Every structure is written in C-alpha cells, then in structure tokens.
XYZ file of C-alpha atoms in Angstrom:
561
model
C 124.785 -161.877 -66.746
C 124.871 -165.551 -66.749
C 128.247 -167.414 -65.466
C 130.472 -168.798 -68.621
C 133.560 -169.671 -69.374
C 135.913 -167.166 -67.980
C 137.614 -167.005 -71.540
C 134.781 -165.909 -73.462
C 132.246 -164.509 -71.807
C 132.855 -163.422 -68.453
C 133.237 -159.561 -68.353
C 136.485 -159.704 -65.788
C 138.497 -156.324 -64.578
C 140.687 -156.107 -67.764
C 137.281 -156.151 -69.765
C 136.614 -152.435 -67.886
C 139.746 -151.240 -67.198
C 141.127 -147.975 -68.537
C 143.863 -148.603 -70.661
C 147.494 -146.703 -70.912
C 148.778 -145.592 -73.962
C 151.238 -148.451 -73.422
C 148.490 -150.823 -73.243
C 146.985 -149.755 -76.348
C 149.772 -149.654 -78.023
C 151.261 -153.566 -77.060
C 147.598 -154.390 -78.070
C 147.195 -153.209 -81.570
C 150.342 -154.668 -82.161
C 149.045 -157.858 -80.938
C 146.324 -157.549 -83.225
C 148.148 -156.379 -86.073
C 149.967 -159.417 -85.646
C 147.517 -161.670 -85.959
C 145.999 -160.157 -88.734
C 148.922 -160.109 -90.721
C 149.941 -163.526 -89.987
C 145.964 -164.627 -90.390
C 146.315 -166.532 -86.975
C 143.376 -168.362 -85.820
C 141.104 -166.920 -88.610
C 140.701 -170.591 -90.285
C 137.126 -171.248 -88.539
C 136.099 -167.870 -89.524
C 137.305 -167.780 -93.281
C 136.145 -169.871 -96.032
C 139.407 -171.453 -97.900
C 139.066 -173.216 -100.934
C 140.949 -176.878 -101.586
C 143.578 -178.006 -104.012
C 141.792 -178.703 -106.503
C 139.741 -175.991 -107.209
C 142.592 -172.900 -105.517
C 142.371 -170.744 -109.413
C 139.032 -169.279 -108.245
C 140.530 -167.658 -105.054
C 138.597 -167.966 -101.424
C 134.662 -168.929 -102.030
C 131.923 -166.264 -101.824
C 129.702 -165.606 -99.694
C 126.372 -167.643 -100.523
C 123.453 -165.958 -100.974
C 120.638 -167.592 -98.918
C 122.810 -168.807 -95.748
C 121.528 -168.155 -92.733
C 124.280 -167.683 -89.894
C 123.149 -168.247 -86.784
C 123.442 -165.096 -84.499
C 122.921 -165.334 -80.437
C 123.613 -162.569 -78.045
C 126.854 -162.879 -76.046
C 124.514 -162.971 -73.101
C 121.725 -165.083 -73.291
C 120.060 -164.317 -70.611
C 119.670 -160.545 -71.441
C 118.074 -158.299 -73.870
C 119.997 -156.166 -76.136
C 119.987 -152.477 -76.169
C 122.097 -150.110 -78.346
C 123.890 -148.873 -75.314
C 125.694 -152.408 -74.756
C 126.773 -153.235 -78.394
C 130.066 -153.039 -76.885
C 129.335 -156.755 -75.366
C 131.049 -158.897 -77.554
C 133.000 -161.756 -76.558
C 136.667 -162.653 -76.492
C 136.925 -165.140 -79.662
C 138.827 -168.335 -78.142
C 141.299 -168.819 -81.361
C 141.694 -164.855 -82.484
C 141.808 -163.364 -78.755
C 139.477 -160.934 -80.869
C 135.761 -159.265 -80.142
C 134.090 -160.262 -83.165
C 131.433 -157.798 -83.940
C 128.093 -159.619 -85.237
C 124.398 -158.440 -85.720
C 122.723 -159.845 -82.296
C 119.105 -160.488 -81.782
C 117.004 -157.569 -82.068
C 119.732 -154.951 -83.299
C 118.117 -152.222 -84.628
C 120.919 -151.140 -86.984
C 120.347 -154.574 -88.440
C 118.420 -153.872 -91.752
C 116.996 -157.126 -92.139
C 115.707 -155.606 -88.465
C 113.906 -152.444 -90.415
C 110.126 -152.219 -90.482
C 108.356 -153.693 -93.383
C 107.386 -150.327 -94.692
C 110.583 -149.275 -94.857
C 111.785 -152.057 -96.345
C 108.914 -151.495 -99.175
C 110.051 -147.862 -99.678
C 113.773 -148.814 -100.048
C 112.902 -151.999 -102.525
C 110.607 -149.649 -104.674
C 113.467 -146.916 -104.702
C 115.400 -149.087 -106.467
C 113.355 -150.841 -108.363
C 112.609 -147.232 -109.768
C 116.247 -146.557 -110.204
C 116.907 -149.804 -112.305
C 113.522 -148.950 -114.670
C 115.340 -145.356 -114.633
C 118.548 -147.126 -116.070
C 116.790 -149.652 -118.443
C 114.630 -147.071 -119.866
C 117.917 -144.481 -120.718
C 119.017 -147.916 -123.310
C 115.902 -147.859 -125.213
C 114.301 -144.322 -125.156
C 116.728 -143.091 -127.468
C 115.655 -145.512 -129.860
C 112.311 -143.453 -130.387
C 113.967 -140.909 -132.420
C 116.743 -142.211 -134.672
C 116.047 -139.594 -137.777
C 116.670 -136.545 -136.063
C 119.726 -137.152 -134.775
C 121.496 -139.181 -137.449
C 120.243 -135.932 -139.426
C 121.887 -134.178 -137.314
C 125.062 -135.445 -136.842
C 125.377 -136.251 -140.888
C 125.358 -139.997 -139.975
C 123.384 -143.583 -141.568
C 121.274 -144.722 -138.588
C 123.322 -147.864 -138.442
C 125.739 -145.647 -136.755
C 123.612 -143.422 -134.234
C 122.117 -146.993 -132.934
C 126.050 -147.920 -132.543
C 126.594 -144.508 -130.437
C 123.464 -144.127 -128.692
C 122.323 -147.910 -127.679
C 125.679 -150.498 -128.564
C 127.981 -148.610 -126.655
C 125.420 -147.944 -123.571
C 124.307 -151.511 -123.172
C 128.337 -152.643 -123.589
C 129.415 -151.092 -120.402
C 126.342 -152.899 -118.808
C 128.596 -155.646 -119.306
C 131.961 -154.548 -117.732
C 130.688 -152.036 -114.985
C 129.783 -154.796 -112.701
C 133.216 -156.959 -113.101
C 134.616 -153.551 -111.161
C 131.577 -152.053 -108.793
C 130.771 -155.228 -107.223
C 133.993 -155.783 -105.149
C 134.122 -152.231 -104.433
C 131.009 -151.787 -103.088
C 132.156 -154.959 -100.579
C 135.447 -152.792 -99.300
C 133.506 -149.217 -99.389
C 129.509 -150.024 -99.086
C 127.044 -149.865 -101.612
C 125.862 -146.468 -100.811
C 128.861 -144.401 -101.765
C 129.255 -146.784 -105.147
C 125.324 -146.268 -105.902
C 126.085 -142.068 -105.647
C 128.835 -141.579 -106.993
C 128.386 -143.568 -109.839
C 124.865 -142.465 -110.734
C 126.881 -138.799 -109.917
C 129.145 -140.022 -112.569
C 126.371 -141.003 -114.798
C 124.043 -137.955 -114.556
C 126.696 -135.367 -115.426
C 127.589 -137.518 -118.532
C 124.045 -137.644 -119.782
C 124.598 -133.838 -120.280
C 127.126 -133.959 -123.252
C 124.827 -136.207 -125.324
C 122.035 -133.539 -124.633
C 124.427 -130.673 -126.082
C 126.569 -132.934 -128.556
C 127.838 -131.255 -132.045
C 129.549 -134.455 -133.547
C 128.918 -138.374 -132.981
C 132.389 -138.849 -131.210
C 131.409 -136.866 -128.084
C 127.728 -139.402 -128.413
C 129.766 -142.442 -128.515
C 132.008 -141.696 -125.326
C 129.752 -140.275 -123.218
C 127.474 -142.992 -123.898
C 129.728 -145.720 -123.471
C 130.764 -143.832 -119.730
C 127.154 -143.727 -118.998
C 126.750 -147.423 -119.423
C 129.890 -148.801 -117.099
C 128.223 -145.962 -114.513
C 124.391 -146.633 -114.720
C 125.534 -150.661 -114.543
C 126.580 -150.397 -110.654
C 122.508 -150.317 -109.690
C 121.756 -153.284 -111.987
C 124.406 -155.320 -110.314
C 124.258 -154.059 -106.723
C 120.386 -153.926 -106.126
C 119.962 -157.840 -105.963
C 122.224 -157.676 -103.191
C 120.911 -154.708 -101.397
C 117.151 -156.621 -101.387
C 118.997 -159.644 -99.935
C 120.785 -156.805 -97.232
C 117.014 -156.264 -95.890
C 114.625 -159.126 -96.769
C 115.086 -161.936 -95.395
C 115.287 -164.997 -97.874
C 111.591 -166.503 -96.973
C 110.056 -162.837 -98.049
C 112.591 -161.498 -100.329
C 110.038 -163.376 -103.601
C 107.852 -160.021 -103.902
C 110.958 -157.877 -103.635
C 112.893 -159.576 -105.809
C 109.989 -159.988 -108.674
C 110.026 -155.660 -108.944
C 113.383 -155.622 -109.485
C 114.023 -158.254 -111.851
C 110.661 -156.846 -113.837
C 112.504 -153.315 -113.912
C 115.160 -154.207 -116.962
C 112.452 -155.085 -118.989
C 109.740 -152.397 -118.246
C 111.766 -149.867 -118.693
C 113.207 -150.773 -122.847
C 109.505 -151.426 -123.220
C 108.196 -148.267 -121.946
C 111.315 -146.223 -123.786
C 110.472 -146.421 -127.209
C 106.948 -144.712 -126.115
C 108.181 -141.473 -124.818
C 111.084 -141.377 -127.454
C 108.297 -142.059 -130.230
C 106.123 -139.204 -128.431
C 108.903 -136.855 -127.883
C 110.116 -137.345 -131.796
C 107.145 -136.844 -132.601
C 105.719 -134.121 -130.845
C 109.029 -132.604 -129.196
C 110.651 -129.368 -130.167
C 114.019 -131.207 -130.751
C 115.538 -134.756 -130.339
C 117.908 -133.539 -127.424
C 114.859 -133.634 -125.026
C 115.049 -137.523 -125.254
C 118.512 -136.827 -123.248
C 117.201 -133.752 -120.930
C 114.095 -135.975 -120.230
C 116.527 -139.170 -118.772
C 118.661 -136.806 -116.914
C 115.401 -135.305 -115.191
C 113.809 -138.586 -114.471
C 117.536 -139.794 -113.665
C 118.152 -136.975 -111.247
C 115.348 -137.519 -109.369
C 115.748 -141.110 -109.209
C 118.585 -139.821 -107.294
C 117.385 -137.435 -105.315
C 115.358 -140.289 -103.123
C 117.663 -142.681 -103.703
C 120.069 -140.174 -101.538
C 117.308 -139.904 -99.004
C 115.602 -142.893 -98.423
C 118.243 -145.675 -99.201
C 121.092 -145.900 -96.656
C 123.975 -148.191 -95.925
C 122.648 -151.670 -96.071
C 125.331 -153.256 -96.651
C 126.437 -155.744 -93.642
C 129.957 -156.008 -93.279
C 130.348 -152.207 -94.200
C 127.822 -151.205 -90.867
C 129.715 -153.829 -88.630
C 133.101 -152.549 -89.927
C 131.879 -149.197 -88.721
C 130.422 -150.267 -85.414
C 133.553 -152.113 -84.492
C 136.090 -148.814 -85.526
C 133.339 -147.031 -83.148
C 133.382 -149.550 -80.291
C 137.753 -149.593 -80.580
C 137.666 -145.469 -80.071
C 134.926 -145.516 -77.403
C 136.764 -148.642 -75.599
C 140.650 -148.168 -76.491
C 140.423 -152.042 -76.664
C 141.548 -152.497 -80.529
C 140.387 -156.295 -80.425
C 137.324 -155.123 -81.606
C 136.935 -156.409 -85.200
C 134.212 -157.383 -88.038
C 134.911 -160.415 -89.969
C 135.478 -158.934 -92.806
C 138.411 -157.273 -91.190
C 139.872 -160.409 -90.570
C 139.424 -161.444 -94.376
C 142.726 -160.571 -95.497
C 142.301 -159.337 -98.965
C 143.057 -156.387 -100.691
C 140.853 -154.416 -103.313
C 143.332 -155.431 -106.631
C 143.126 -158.849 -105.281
C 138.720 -159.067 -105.061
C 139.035 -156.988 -108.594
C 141.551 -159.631 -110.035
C 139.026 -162.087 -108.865
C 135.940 -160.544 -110.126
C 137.535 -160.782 -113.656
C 138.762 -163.948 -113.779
C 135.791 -166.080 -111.594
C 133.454 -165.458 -114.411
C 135.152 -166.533 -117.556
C 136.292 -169.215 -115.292
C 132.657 -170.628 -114.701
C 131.505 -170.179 -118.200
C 133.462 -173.371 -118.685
C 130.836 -175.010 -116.889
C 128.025 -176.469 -118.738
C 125.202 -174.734 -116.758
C 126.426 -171.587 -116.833
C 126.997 -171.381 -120.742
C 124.349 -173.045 -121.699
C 121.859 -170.913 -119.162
C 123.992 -168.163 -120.000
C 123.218 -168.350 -123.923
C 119.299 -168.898 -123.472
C 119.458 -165.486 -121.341
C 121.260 -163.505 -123.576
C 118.794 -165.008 -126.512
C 116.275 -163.696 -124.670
C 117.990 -159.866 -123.763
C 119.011 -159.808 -127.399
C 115.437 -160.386 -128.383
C 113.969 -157.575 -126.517
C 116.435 -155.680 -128.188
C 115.664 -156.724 -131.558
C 112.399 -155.146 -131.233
C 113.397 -151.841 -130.546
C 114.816 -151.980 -134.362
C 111.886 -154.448 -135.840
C 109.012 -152.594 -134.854
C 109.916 -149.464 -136.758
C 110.646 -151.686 -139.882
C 107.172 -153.610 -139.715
C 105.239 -150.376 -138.411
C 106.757 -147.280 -140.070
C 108.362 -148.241 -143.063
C 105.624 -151.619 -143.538
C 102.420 -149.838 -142.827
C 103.647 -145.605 -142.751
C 102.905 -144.743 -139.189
C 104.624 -142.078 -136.692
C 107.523 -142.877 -134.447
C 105.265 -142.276 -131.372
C 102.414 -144.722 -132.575
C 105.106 -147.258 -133.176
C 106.022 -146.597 -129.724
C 102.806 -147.458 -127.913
C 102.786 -150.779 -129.655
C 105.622 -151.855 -126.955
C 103.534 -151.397 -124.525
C 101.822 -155.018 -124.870
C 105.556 -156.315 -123.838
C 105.026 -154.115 -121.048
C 101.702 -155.768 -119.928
C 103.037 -159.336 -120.669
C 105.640 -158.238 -117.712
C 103.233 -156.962 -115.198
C 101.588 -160.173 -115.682
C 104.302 -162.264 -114.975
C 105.374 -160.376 -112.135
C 102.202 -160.937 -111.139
C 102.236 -164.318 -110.697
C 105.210 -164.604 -109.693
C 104.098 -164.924 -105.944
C 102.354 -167.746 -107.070
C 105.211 -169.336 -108.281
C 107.304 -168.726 -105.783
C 104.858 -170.524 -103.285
C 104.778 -173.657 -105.640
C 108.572 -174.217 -105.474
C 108.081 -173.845 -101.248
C 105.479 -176.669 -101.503
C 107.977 -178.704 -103.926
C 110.605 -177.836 -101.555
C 109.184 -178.369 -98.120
C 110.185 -182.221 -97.678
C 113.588 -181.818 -98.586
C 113.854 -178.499 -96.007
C 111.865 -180.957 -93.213
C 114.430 -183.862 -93.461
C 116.799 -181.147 -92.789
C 118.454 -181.068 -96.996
C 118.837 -178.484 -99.385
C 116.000 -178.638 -102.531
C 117.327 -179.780 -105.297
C 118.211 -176.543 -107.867
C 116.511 -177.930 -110.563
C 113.552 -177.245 -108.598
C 113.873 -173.962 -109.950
C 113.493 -174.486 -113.458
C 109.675 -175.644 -113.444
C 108.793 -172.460 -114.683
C 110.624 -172.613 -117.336
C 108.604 -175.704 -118.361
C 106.115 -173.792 -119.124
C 106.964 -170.002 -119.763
C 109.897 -171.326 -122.309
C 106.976 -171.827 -125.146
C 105.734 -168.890 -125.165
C 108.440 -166.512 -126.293
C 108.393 -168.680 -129.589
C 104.853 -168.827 -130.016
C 104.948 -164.890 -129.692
C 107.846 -164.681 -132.213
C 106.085 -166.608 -135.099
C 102.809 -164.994 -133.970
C 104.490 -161.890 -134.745
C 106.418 -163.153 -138.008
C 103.289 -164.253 -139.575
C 100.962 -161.455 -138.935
C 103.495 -159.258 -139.967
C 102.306 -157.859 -143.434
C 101.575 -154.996 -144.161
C 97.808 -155.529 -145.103
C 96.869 -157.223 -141.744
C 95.751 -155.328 -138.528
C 98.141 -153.844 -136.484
C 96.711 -156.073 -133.397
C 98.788 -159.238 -134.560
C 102.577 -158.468 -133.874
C 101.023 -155.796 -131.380
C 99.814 -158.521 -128.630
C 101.839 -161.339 -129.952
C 104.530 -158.879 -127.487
C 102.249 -159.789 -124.884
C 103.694 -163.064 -124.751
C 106.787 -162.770 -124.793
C 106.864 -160.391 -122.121
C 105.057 -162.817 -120.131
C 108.076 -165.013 -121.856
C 111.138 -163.264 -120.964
C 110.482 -162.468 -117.244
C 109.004 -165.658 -115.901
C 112.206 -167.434 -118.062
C 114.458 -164.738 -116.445
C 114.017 -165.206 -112.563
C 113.827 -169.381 -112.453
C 117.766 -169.360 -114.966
C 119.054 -166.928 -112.268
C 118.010 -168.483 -109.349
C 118.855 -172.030 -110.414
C 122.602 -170.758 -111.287
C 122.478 -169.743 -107.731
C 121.183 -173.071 -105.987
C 123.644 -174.368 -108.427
C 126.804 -172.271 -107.761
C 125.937 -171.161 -104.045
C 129.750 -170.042 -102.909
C 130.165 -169.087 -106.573
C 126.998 -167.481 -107.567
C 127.974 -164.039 -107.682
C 130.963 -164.723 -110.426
C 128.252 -166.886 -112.231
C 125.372 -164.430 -112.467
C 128.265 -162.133 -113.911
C 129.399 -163.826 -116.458
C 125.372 -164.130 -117.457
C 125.231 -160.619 -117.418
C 128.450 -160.087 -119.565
C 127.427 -162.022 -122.315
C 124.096 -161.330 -122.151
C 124.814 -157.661 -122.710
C 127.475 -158.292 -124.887
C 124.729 -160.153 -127.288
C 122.297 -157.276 -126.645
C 124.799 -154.369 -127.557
C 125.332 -156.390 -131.284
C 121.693 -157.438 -131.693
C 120.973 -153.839 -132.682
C 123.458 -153.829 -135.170
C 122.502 -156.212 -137.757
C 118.660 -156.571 -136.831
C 117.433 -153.839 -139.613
C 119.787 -155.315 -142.090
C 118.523 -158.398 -141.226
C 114.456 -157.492 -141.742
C 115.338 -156.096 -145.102
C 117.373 -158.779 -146.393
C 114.947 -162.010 -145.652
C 112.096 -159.690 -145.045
C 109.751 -159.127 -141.835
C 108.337 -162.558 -141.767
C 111.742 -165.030 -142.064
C 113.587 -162.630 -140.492
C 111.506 -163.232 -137.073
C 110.696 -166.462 -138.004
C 114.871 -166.987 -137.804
C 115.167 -166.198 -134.092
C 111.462 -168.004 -133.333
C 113.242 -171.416 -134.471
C 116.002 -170.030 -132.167
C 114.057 -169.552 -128.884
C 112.443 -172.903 -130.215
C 115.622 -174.932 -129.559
C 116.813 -172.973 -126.709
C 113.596 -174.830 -125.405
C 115.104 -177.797 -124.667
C 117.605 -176.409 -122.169
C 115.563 -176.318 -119.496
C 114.086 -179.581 -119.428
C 117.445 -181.077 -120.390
C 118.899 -179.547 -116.921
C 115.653 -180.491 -115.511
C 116.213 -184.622 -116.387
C 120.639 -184.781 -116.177
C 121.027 -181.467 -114.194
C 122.031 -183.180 -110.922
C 124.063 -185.317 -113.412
C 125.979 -182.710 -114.676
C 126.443 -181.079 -111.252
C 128.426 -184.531 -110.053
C 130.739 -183.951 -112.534
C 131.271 -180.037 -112.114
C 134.001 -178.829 -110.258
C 132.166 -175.902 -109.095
C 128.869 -176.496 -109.094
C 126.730 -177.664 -105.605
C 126.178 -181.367 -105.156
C 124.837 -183.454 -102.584
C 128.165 -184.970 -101.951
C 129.837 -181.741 -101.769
C-alpha cells in the first residue's frame, strides 16, 4: 500500500486492533454523536439555500456521475478487502462507497444480465398497463351482471385502477430509498395479486370498486420504481435502449388489452376470466421478477455492506452516506407530497405536464371510442374491435424503434457542449417533439373523418398507427427534458407528471361515450384533434424561450445556477 497521509489512509495499529467492549462502546457513542448532531456531514450532504428551504434537502440527480477511486491506488480490489475504507478527515467516519471493479456494484453486472433484469421489468410494467385496459374488452357482461349502466363498471373497473396510479408513487418512492426496491416491488405486487382475486369472484360492484382502487396504489410501485432501477444498472451513456422498453411498456400493454378482453368476451366461458387471466400473467410476472431481479438499489447494498463490515470489524465508524443523511421516513413522505404540487407552479412542469396527460387521456379515450365507432357504428364483436388496437401497438414498436436513433442525434447535438466541459442545454431534448408532436393530430382527424359507418374499417384502424408512433416518441423527449431541467428536483417533477396525468386518464373514461353520442364520432374526435393541435406549440415554445423561462425559475437548472 502506497504511503498517505497518516489521517486517512494509512492502515496504523488501531486500524487492526481488537477492540474491548469498552472500546466499542466509547465508539458508537462517538458516532452516535456525530450523527445526531450532523457534525462534519456538510461536504457530504446536499443543503438547500434560503430561498428555496420549502422543498426540503435537494435530490439526488439522475445522470451524475460521482467519481469513485479505491482507497488504495496502487492496488486492485478484491471482495475480501472491502473492509479498506478510509478514515473521512471531517466525520472521523469509514465511508463505504462502490470502488473500482466491485462486483456487488450493479452497474458492475454483465451486460446479459443487465438485459434479463431490464426485460423483467419491462414485462412487469406491460403486465400492469395491460390489467387498466383488458377489462375494457368486456363491459356487457359484467355491468349485466352486477345490475349496473356501463358508465359505472368503467368507473369500478378502469377510473378507480388508473387513480391510484396517481397516488401510489407519492408513498413507494421514498420507501423504497429507506428499505430497497426489492422488498417494495414484492410486497406490493404481493399486495396486488391477492386483490385481483376478489374482482375475479365479486357478487356486487362495491367489492369491484375497492379492490380495484387497492390494486392500482399497489401495481403503481413498478411504474414509478423501474426508471430508477434501469438507472441502478446502466450506466447513463447505455441506459437509451433500456430505457426505450420500459417507457414503450405503459402503452403496449392498454393497446394489447382490449384484444384479449375482446377475445375472451367473446369467446370465454365467463367475463371473470378477464380477472383470472391478469392474475396468471401477473403471478408469473412475479415469479421471475422474485428470481432474477435483486437488490439494485445503491445506498440500500452499501447500507448493508457497511452494517456487515461494523460486525465483522467491531469498528462502528463504518457508515454509507445515506446513513449520515439524517432524515426520517415521515419526513422523505412529507416531502414526496408536497415537492410535486410545489413544482407544478413552475411553468415547465405544468405546461409539459398538461401535454402528457393530453396524450395518456387520449389513449384512454380509445378504449371507449373504438367500441362506439366499431360495434355500435358498423355491428362488429368485442374481440374484432379489439384487434383494431393493435395498429397503436405497431405505431409503438416503431417508435421504440427508432428511438436509438434518436438518442444518438441528441449525443451528436450534445457533444460540443460535453467537450468544452458544459452541460447540453435541456431543450436539446425536445427536438423530437418537433417532429413526432404532428402526428398524434394528424392521426386524430384521420380517424374523425374516416369514421362513418359506410367507409372501410382500415381508416380509424391505421390512423392508430400514428399516434402510437405519436404518443411514445412525445413521451420520452417531455420526461427527459423535465429532468435536464429539474436535475436535483426531477424526481418530485416527473411525479407530479404522473399525478395529473393519471388523474386526467382515470376521468377521460368517464365522459368519452357520452361525449361520441352527443356531437357524434366525427366532432367528437375532431374536439381533442384541435386539442393535441394546440398542445403543438408547447414544444417549440420551450424550444425558442425555454432557457428564458429557466432564468427566471426558482427551481429549474440554469447556467448560472
């Protein structure tokens, strides 16, 4: 080992010694102290100023790259000397970090592992997505059934499901930073799974609407933990591929729904299969999620490597830097509610925010159109209705696609800022949206317009295929430019996008059938075409005055801040 400062890394006697009980015990005092007090934890723990001290210590950013050496340069590192860690100069503390090479690192795991855990969850947010919408393939049977209008089986078996996609995550995210994501991803698909159940068996619409609502805060702890499970293993210059599965997964799965619900309406012995066939494809989706996804989460493995290394040592200085971040559970929870509404004050945010839940709403307007313009406009079965979602389907294989390909344009767009040593500007992000922002209104009024009931069924079939093409290549550039925008506050941004947006989507179904019989098929679509039309001019609007508006936010990332 190479000669250092006797302070920090030179390994003297007391670094081996065998401590007393009495030892041990003045330590942890020592430490305890420290902790308590927060002594010498200011270089290690972000602290917000004055001005902005409502929206509690800053996150975590999502692309920063901390730079990691071994507390001995000069050596390699090997599992049996993790205990090597360096006496911090200000704490008197062993901070435990990843070091080069650590194999318990997972951005350290092989790429095929890495491939098998990202399509794992992919699968498991498709699973989720497609529970929303399949019920949607059978709503006669089972407002039959329960002696209900249909209005009020979509209100039990889709409103109240996509709702708790919109508080689940305001809870499960700061949890799964103090426990890990793994335990929050089983027991809350657990949770989930054994609630899907009642709604198979139900005798009266009450026991529907709870158990669906319960379902809905569970099944939302995947959709809002997987992004940050990807960025636990892939490293920010590969994480584009990953990244395009699982943001294609919430909008395969509604489209794919509606088919199997139409078939199993259709074709099924009863409606409850709809339920027994989510909980199969649900409990398998956890059976390899159990086996093939483990702890990923950082802080959670160094948390456990540094309670290891304090038993095997006795020396209780050991400590992971979360452990040093003095803040309770109620107090990240209390934060998690408030950051969000907070930031949907700021301009980017709400308006971003509205354009995405324009778009979520519209897929779920389908789900209720389509049966108006295909069964009831031109007679056919539930489960041929079904397959004409599948165009959406393709448009969002397509743009996941490309999405490689788009991700390597904004590295060539971004490469002279990153060589003069500055961050891109976020409104790099939005160039997509240029482009894919015209096509989910070109798709709409295709779809208005060809919309009779005397013209082919091949109009408003592939006018889906654009806007699927629409609402995914829209849907990755708004959420990464609300991260370059917010980086220390991107996390409470993207969730207050995803509770509106699934507030929106969990009324859309509501009033969408009254809607197409009211002002009929084509004005009715034509209505939220001019919508999508306007929203439009968001993009390139943030595109011209977006580092305008960012000078003036009190949040948001500037050059000057």
């Amino acid at each position: 080992m190479s000669q250092t400062s006797e302070d920090t890394y030179s390994r003297n006697e007391d670094d081996l010694k065998v401590y007393t009980p009495e030892d041990v015990t003045s330590r942890e005092e020592d430490v305890i102290r420290r902790i308590e007090t927060n002594t010498g934890v200011q270089s290690l723990v972000h602290s917000v100023g004055s001005g902005i001290v409502e929206l509690g210590p800053l996150e975590e950013p999502y692309d920063v790259q901390r730079v990691e050496t071994h507390p001995d340069p000069n050596t390699t590192y090997h599992e049996a000397d993790e205990w090597k860690y360096p006496i911090d100069k200000e704490t008197q503390m062993r901070i435990v970090h990843w070091v080069e090479g650590d194999k318990q690192n997972p951005k350290n795991f092989g790429s095929a592992r890495k491939w098998v855990i990202t399509l794992v969850l992919g699968f498991i947010c498709f699973i989720v997505a497609f529970g929303s919408a399949v019920v949607t393939g059978d709503m006669a049977g089972p407002s039959k059934y329960f002696g209900v209008s249909e209005e009020v089986y979509i209100l039990a078996a889709v409103t109240v499901f996509v709702l708790g996609f919109g508080f689940g995550p305001l809870v499960f995210a700061p949890f799964s930073e103090e426990l890990g994501r793994q335990p929050v991803y089983l027991v809350t698909l657990g949770v989930a799974l054994v609630f899907i159940i009642p709604c198979a068996v139900a005798k009266n619409i009450g026991t529907m609407i709870v158990c669906r609502l319960i379902d809905g805060i569970a099944f939302s702890a995947p959709m809002c933990l997987i992004g940050g499970s990807l960025a636990d293993i892939w490293d920010s210059r590969e994480r584009g591929k990953a990244m395009a599965v699982f943001s294609a997964a919430p909008f395969l799965g509604p489209a794919v729904g509606p088919v199997f619900g139409g078939l199993i309406g259709d074709y099924g012995s009863t409606w409850r299969w709809i339920y027994w066939t989510f909980l199969i494809c649900g409990g398998f989706g956890y059976i390899i999620l159990a086996i093939f996804v483990p702890e990923t989460h950082h802080q959670t493995l160094l948390r456990r490597r540094a309670k290891k290394l304090r038993k095997l040592t006795g020396d209780d200085s050991y400590r992971a830097l979360s452990e040093l971040k003095i803040r309770t559970v109620k107090e990240k929870v209390n934060d998690s509610l408030l950051r969000p509404f907070i930031l949907l004050t700021e301009l980017i945010v709400f308006l971003v925010t509205m354009y995405m839940a324009v778009i979520y709403g519209l897929l779920y307007m389908f789900f209720f159109a389509y049966p108006v313009v295909y069964m009831e406009g031109k007679g056919w079965s539930a489960s041929m209705t079904g397959v004409m979602f599948l165009p959406i389907a393709g448009g969002c294989v397509v743009a996941t696609l490309f999405a490689p390909l788009i991700n390597k344009d904004y590295i060539r767009k971004a490469q002279p800022y990153v060589d003069r040593g500055e961050l891109p500007p976020p409104e790099l992000r939005l160039r997509p949206m240029l482009v894919a922002c015209w096509f989910v209104p070109a798709g709409l009024f295709a779809f208005a317009w060809s919309s009779y009931p005397h013209i082919s069924w091949a109009g408003p079939a592939f006018s889906g295929f654009g806007c699927g093409i629409g609402f995914l290549s829209l849907y990755n550039p708004a959420n990464n430019y609300i991260v370059d925008s917010y980086q220390h506050y991107a996390a409470s941004a993207l969730a207050a996008k995803t509770f509106v947006r699934s507030i929106w989507g969990a009324c859309v179904p509501l009033f969408t059938m009254q809607m197409y019989h009211r002002l009929g098929d084509q004005w009715a679509t034509s209505l939220m075409a001019f919508i999508a039309l306007a929203c439009c001019l968001i993009p390139y609007a943030f595109y011209i005055w977006g580092a305008k508006v960012r000078e003036f936010s009190r949040y948001a990332y500037t050059d000057q801040k």
